[in-house]
XYZ file of C-alpha atoms in Angstrom:
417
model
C 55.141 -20.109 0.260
C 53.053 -19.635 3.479
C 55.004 -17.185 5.192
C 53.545 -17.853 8.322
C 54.565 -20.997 8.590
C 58.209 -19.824 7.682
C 61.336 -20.661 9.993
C 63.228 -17.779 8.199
C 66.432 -20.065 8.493
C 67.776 -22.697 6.437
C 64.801 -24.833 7.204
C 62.451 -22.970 4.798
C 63.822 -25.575 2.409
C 61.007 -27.272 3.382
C 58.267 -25.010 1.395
C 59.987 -24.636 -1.824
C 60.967 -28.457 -2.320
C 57.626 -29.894 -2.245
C 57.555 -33.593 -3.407
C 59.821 -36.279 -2.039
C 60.324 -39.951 -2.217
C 60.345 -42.383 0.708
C 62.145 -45.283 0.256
C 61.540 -48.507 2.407
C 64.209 -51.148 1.776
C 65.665 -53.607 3.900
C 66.472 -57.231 4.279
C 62.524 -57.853 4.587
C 62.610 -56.890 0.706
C 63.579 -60.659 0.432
C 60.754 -62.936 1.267
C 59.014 -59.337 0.008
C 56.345 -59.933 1.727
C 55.594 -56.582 3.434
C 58.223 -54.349 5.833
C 56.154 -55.474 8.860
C 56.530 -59.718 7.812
C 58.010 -60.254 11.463
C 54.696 -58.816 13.188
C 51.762 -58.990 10.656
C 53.241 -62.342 9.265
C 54.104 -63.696 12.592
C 57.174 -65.027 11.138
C 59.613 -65.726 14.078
C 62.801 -64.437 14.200
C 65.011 -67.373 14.100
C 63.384 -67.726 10.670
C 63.926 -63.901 9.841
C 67.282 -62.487 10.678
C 69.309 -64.748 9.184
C 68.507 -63.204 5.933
C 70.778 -60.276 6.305
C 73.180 -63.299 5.245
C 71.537 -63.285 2.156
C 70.725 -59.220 1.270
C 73.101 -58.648 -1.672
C 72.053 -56.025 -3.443
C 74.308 -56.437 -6.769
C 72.150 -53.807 -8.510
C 71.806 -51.426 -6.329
C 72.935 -48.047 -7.797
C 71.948 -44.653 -6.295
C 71.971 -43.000 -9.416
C 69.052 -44.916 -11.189
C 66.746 -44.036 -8.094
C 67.957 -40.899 -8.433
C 66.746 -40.656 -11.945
C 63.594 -42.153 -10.629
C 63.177 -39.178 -8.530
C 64.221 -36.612 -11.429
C 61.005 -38.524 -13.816
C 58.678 -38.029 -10.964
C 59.904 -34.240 -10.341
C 61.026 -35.256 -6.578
C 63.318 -32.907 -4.655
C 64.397 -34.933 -1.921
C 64.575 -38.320 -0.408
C 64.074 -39.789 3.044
C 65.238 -43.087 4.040
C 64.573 -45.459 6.167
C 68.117 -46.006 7.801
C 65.974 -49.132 10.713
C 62.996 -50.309 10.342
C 61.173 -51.764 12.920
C 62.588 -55.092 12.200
C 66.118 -53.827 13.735
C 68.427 -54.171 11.124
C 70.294 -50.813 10.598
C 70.729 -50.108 6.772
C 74.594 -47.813 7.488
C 77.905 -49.023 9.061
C 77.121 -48.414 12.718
C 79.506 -49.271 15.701
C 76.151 -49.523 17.902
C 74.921 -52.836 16.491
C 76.357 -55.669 14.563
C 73.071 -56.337 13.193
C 73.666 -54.215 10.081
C 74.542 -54.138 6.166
C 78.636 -53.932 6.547
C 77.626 -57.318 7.468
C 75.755 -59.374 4.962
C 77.164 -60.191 1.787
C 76.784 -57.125 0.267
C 79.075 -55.111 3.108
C 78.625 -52.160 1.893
C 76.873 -48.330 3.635
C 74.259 -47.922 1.823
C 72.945 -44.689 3.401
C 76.635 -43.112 2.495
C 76.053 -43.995 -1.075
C 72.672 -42.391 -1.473
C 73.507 -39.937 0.648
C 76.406 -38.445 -1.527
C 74.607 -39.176 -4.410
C 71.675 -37.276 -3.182
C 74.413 -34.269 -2.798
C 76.171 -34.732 -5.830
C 72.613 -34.951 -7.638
C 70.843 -31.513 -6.023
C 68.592 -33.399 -3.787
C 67.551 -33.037 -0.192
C 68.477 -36.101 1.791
C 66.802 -37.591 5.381
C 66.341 -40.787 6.964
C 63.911 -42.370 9.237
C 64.268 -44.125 12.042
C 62.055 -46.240 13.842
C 61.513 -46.469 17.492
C 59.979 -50.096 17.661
C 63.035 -52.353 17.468
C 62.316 -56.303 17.365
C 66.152 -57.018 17.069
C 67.738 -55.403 20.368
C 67.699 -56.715 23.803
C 67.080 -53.787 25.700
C 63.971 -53.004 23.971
C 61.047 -52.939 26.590
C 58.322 -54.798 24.107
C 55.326 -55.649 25.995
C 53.526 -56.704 23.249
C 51.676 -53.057 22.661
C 51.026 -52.319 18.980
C 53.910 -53.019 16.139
C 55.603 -55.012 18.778
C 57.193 -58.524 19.587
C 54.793 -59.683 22.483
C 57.487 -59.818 24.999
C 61.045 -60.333 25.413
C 63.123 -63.637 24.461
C 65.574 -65.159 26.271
C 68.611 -63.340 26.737
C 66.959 -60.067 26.172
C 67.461 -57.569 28.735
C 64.216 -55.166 28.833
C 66.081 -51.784 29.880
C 64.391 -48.185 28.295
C 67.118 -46.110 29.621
C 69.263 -48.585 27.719
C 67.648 -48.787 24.571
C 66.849 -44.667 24.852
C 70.980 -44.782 25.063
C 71.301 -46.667 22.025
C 68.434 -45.203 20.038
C 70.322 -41.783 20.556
C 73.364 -42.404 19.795
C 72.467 -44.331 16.322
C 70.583 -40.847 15.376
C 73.971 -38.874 16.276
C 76.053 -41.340 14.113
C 73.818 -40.252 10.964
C 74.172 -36.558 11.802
C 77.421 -36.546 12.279
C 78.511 -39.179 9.209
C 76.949 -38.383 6.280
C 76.848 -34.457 5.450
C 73.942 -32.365 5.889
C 70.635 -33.802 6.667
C 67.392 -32.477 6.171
C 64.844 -34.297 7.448
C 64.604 -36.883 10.914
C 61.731 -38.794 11.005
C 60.771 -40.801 14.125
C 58.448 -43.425 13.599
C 55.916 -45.563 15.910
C 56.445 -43.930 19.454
C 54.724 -46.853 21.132
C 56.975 -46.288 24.132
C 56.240 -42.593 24.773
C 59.892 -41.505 24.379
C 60.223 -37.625 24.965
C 63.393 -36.788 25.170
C 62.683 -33.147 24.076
C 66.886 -31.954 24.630
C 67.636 -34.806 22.663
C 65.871 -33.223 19.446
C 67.053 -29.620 20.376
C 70.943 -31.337 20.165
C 70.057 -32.731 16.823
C 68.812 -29.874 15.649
C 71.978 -27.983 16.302
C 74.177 -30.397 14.836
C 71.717 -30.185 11.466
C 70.660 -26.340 10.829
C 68.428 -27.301 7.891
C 67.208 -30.134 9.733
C 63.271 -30.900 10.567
C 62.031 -33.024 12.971
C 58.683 -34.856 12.356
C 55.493 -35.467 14.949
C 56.265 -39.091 15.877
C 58.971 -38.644 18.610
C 59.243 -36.052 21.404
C 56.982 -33.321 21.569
C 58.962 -30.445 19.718
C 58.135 -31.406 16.645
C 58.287 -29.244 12.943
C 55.650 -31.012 10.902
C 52.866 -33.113 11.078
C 52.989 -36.774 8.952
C 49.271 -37.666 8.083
C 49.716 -41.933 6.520
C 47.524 -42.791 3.616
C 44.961 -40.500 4.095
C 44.450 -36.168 3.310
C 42.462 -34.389 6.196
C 39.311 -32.245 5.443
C 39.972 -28.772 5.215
C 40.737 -25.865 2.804
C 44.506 -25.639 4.586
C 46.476 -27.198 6.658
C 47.456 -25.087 9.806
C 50.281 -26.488 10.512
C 53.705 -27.588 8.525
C 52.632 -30.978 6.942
C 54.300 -33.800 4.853
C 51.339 -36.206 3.926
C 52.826 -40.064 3.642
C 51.932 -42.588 1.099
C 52.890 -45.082 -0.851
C 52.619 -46.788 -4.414
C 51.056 -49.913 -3.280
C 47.693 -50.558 -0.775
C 49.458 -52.957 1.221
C 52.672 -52.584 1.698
C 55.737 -49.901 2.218
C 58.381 -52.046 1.581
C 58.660 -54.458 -2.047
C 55.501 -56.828 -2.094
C 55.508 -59.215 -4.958
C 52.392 -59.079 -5.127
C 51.426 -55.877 -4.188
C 47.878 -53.955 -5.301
C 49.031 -50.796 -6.310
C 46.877 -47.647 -6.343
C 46.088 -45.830 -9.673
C 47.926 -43.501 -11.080
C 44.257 -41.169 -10.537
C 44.120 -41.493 -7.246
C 47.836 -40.449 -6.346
C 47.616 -37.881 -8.227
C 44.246 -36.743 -6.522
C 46.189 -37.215 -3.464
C 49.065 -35.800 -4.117
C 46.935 -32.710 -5.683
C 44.926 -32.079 -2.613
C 47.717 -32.213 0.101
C 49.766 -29.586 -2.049
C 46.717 -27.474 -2.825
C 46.297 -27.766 1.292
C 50.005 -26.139 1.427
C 51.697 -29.438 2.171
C 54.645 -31.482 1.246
C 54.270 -35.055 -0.146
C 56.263 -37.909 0.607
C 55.604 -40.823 -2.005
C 57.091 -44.443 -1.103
C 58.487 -46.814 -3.146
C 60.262 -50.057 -1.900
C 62.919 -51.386 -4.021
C 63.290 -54.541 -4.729
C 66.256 -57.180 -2.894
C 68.595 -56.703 -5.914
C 68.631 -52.757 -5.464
C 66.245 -52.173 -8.322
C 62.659 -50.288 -8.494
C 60.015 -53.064 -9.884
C 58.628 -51.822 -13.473
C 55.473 -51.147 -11.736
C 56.616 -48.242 -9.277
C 58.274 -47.259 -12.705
C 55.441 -46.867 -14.042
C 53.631 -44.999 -11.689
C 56.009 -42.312 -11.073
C 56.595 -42.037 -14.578
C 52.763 -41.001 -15.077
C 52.888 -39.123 -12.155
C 55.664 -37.141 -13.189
C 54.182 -36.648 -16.547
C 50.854 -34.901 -14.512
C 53.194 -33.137 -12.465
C 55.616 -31.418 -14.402
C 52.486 -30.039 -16.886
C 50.754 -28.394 -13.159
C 54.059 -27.855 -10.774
C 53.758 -24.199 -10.813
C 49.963 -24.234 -9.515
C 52.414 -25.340 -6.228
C 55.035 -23.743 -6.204
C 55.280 -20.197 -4.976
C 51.576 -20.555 -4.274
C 49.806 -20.409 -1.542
C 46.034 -21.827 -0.121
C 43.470 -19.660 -1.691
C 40.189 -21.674 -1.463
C 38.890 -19.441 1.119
C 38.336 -17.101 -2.024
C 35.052 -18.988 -2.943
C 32.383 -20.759 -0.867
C 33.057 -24.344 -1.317
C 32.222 -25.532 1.758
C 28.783 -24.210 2.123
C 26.979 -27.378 0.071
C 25.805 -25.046 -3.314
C 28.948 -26.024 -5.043
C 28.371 -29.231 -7.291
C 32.200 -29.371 -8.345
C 34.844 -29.711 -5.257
C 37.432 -27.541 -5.943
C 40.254 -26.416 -4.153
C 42.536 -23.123 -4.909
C 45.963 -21.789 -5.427
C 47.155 -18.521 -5.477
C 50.279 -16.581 -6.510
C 49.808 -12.764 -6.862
C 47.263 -12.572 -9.589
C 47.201 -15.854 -10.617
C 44.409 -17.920 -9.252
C 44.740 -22.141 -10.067
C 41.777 -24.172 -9.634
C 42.213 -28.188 -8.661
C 39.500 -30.180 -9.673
C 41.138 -32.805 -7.402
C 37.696 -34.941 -7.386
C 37.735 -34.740 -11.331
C 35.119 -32.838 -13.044
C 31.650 -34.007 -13.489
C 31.052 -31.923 -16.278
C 32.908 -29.899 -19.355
C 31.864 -26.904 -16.953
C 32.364 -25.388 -13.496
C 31.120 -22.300 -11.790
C 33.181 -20.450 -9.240
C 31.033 -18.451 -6.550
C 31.215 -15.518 -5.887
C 33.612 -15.046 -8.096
C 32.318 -12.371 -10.632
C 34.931 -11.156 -12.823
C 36.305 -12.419 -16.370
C 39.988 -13.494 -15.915
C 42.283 -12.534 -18.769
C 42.846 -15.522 -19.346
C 42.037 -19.316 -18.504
C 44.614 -22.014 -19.577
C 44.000 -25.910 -18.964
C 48.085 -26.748 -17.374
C 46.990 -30.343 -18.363
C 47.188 -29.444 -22.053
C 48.418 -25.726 -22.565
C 44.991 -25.479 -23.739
C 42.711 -21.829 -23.570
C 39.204 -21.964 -22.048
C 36.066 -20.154 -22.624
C 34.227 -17.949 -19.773
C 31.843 -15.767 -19.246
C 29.913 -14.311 -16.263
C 26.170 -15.838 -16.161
C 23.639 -16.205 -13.967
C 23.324 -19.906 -14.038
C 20.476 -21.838 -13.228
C 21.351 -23.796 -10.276
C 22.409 -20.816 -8.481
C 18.783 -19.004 -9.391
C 18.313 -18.442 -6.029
C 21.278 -16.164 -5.765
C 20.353 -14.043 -8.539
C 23.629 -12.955 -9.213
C 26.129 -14.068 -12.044
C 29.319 -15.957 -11.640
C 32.197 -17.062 -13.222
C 31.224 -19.913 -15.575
C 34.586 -21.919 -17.406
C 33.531 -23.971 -20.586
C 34.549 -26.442 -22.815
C 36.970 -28.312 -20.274
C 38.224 -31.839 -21.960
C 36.600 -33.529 -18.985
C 36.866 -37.156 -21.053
C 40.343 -36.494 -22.230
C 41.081 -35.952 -18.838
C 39.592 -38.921 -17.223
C 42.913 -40.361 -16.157
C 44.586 -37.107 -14.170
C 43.909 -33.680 -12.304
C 42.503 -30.880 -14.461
C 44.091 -27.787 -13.012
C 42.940 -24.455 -14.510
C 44.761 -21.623 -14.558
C 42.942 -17.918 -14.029
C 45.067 -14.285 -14.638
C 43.511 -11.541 -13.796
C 45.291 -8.098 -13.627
C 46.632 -5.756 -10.867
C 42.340 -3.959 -10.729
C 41.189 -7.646 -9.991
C 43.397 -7.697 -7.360
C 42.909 -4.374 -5.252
């Protein structure tokens, strides 16, 4: 934990449960094209929103995604209660353009929500500012929006602010405690700053991400991880199981299982939180492929999780950044316990950590429970230096091809002082 980034309140939540899944799911999971089919696909909307008259979700049971969650080792869950498309995913008196009203009829955010409760996990939603459904949304035709209103809409921000903020109140006021609000897509510079403050009162453990009004908790990088050693403020990295899309795709192109986990590995090594999305499919169910990915993810995961947890950034121990290291590595720390991400993979079946100089008690591989060998040389490429530093040997680097290697160094209380 990175106690300078600590609320001390009921927030701090937010650095012990570490991993979370997204979920995008709406009636767009239907012609499952991608979340954004309206915009991207230029589908019109006479075409589009008469298929929440055909969202029945007949499979749909919060418990399996649950156990989803549970495979992968995820702590918590943020949904998205309306996308951009409009169509609002609980029973809400604001709009009639919701689930109580497809075939299905039934709150879908009240099921997961308890279930979510009942199950141990954190629970959030998202909510997107962009709305291609109501009338009183200004669109102007500015990025992910319509290109201008239709007839009968009535362009009106004070309007739509209204309406925007009192959906947000109805799902932190409905549905028990809520732990995470995440604005999305602030195209129209809404920064209503009291408006988060009230929220934030209603929800103690609440926090508020960086893509609504200015008082913000954490920072939401998308599909990428920043450069750096750590990040300097609270961050929940985004991203998804497939390349194209958030919500189902049928034909998606889904990233390896590598490079999530090299990701994932990097952002948490960074002291971040990661929020991994997977879009269900229009019956309720998770395709085999997101399956399968979190499964292998998980597998990685719960073999390293306590390189993360309790740990803080430590790569400022050793002089990565200064272009004499051949093996990018990024570091963990908890008390006397030093964990070592090869997050790039290792190029060889040894590394060398400068400056550091002293034989750990141990070294354990967390991939495999494995012991490795070490010594303090002066190695060749550092003959410049002439000075000796830790050398680890005999790493599985080919066994490992397909995750993270993540070492684990304990030294004792001298190494410390």
């Amino acid at each position: 934990m990175i106690d300078r980034l600590r609320f001390f309140d009921e927030r701090d939540w937010f650095l012990e449960k570490r991993f979370g899944m997204f979920i995008h799911w709406g009636i767009y999971s239907i012609p499952a094209w991608q979340e954004q089919v309206l915009w991207r696909g230029r589908m019109p909307r006479k075409d589009y929103e008469p298929l929440m008259h055909r969202f029945n979700p007949v499979k749909f049971d919060p418990d399996q995604w649950i156990d989803a969650m549970d495979m992968a080792g995820m702590e918590y869950m943020c949904f998205t209660s309306k996308h951009h498309d409009g169509f609002c995913m609980w029973d809400t008196k604001y709009s009639d353009y919701n689930i109580m009203n497809t075939p299905y009829g039934k709150d879908v955010v009240a099921m997961l929500s308890d279930a979510c409760r009942r199950r141990g996990k954190g629970f959030g939603f998202y909510y997107s500012i962009p709305d291609w459904h109501h009338k009183n949304y200004p669109a102007q035709g500015r990025h992910h929006e319509m290109m201008g209103p239709r007839a009968g809409d009535e362009p009106d921000i004070r309007k739509y602010a209204a309406y925007m903020e009192n959906q947000v109140r109805e799902l932190l006021t409905q549905y028990g405690v809520i732990n995470q609000l995440f604005w999305d897509v602030n195209v129209l510079g809404y920064n209503n700053t009291a408006f988060n403050d009230e929220m934030r009162a209603l929800q103690p453990s609440m926090l508020i991400n960086d893509r609504g009004p200015d008082n913000w908790d954490f920072t939401t990088p998308e599909r990428h991880v920043p450069e750096g050693m750590e990040f300097s403020r609270l961050t929940e990295a985004v991203q998804s199981l497939g390349r194209e899309s958030w919500g189902h795709r049928a034909n998606e192109d889904y990233y390896s299982h590598l490079h999530l986990m090299q990701s994932m590995d990097r952002v948490m090594a960074m002291g971040g939180n990661y929020l991994l999305n997977v879009g269900p499919m229009a019956d309720g169910t998770f395709d085999g492929r997101d399956l399968d990915s979190l499964k292998a993810i998980g597998q990685w995961y719960a073999k390293v999780k306590e390189s993360f947890e309790g740990a803080v950034p430590a790569t400022t121990l050793i002089t990565q950044f200064t272009g004499d290291m051949r093996d990018p590595v990024l570091l963990t720390r908890r008390g006397n316990t030093i964990y070592v991400h090869l997050y790039q993979g290792a190029a060889a079946d040894g590394i060398t950590l400068k400056p550091f100089d002293t034989l750990p008690q141990r070294a354990t591989l967390l991939n495999t429970g494995e012991a490795l060998a070490c010594s303090v040389d002066m190695m060749p490429f550092f003959h410049r230096d002439r000075t000796p530093y830790l050398h680890i040997t005999n790493i599985p680097v080919n066994r490992l091809a397909g995750e993270v290697p993540i070492i684990k160094l304990e030294y004792d209380d001298a190494w410390a002082r």
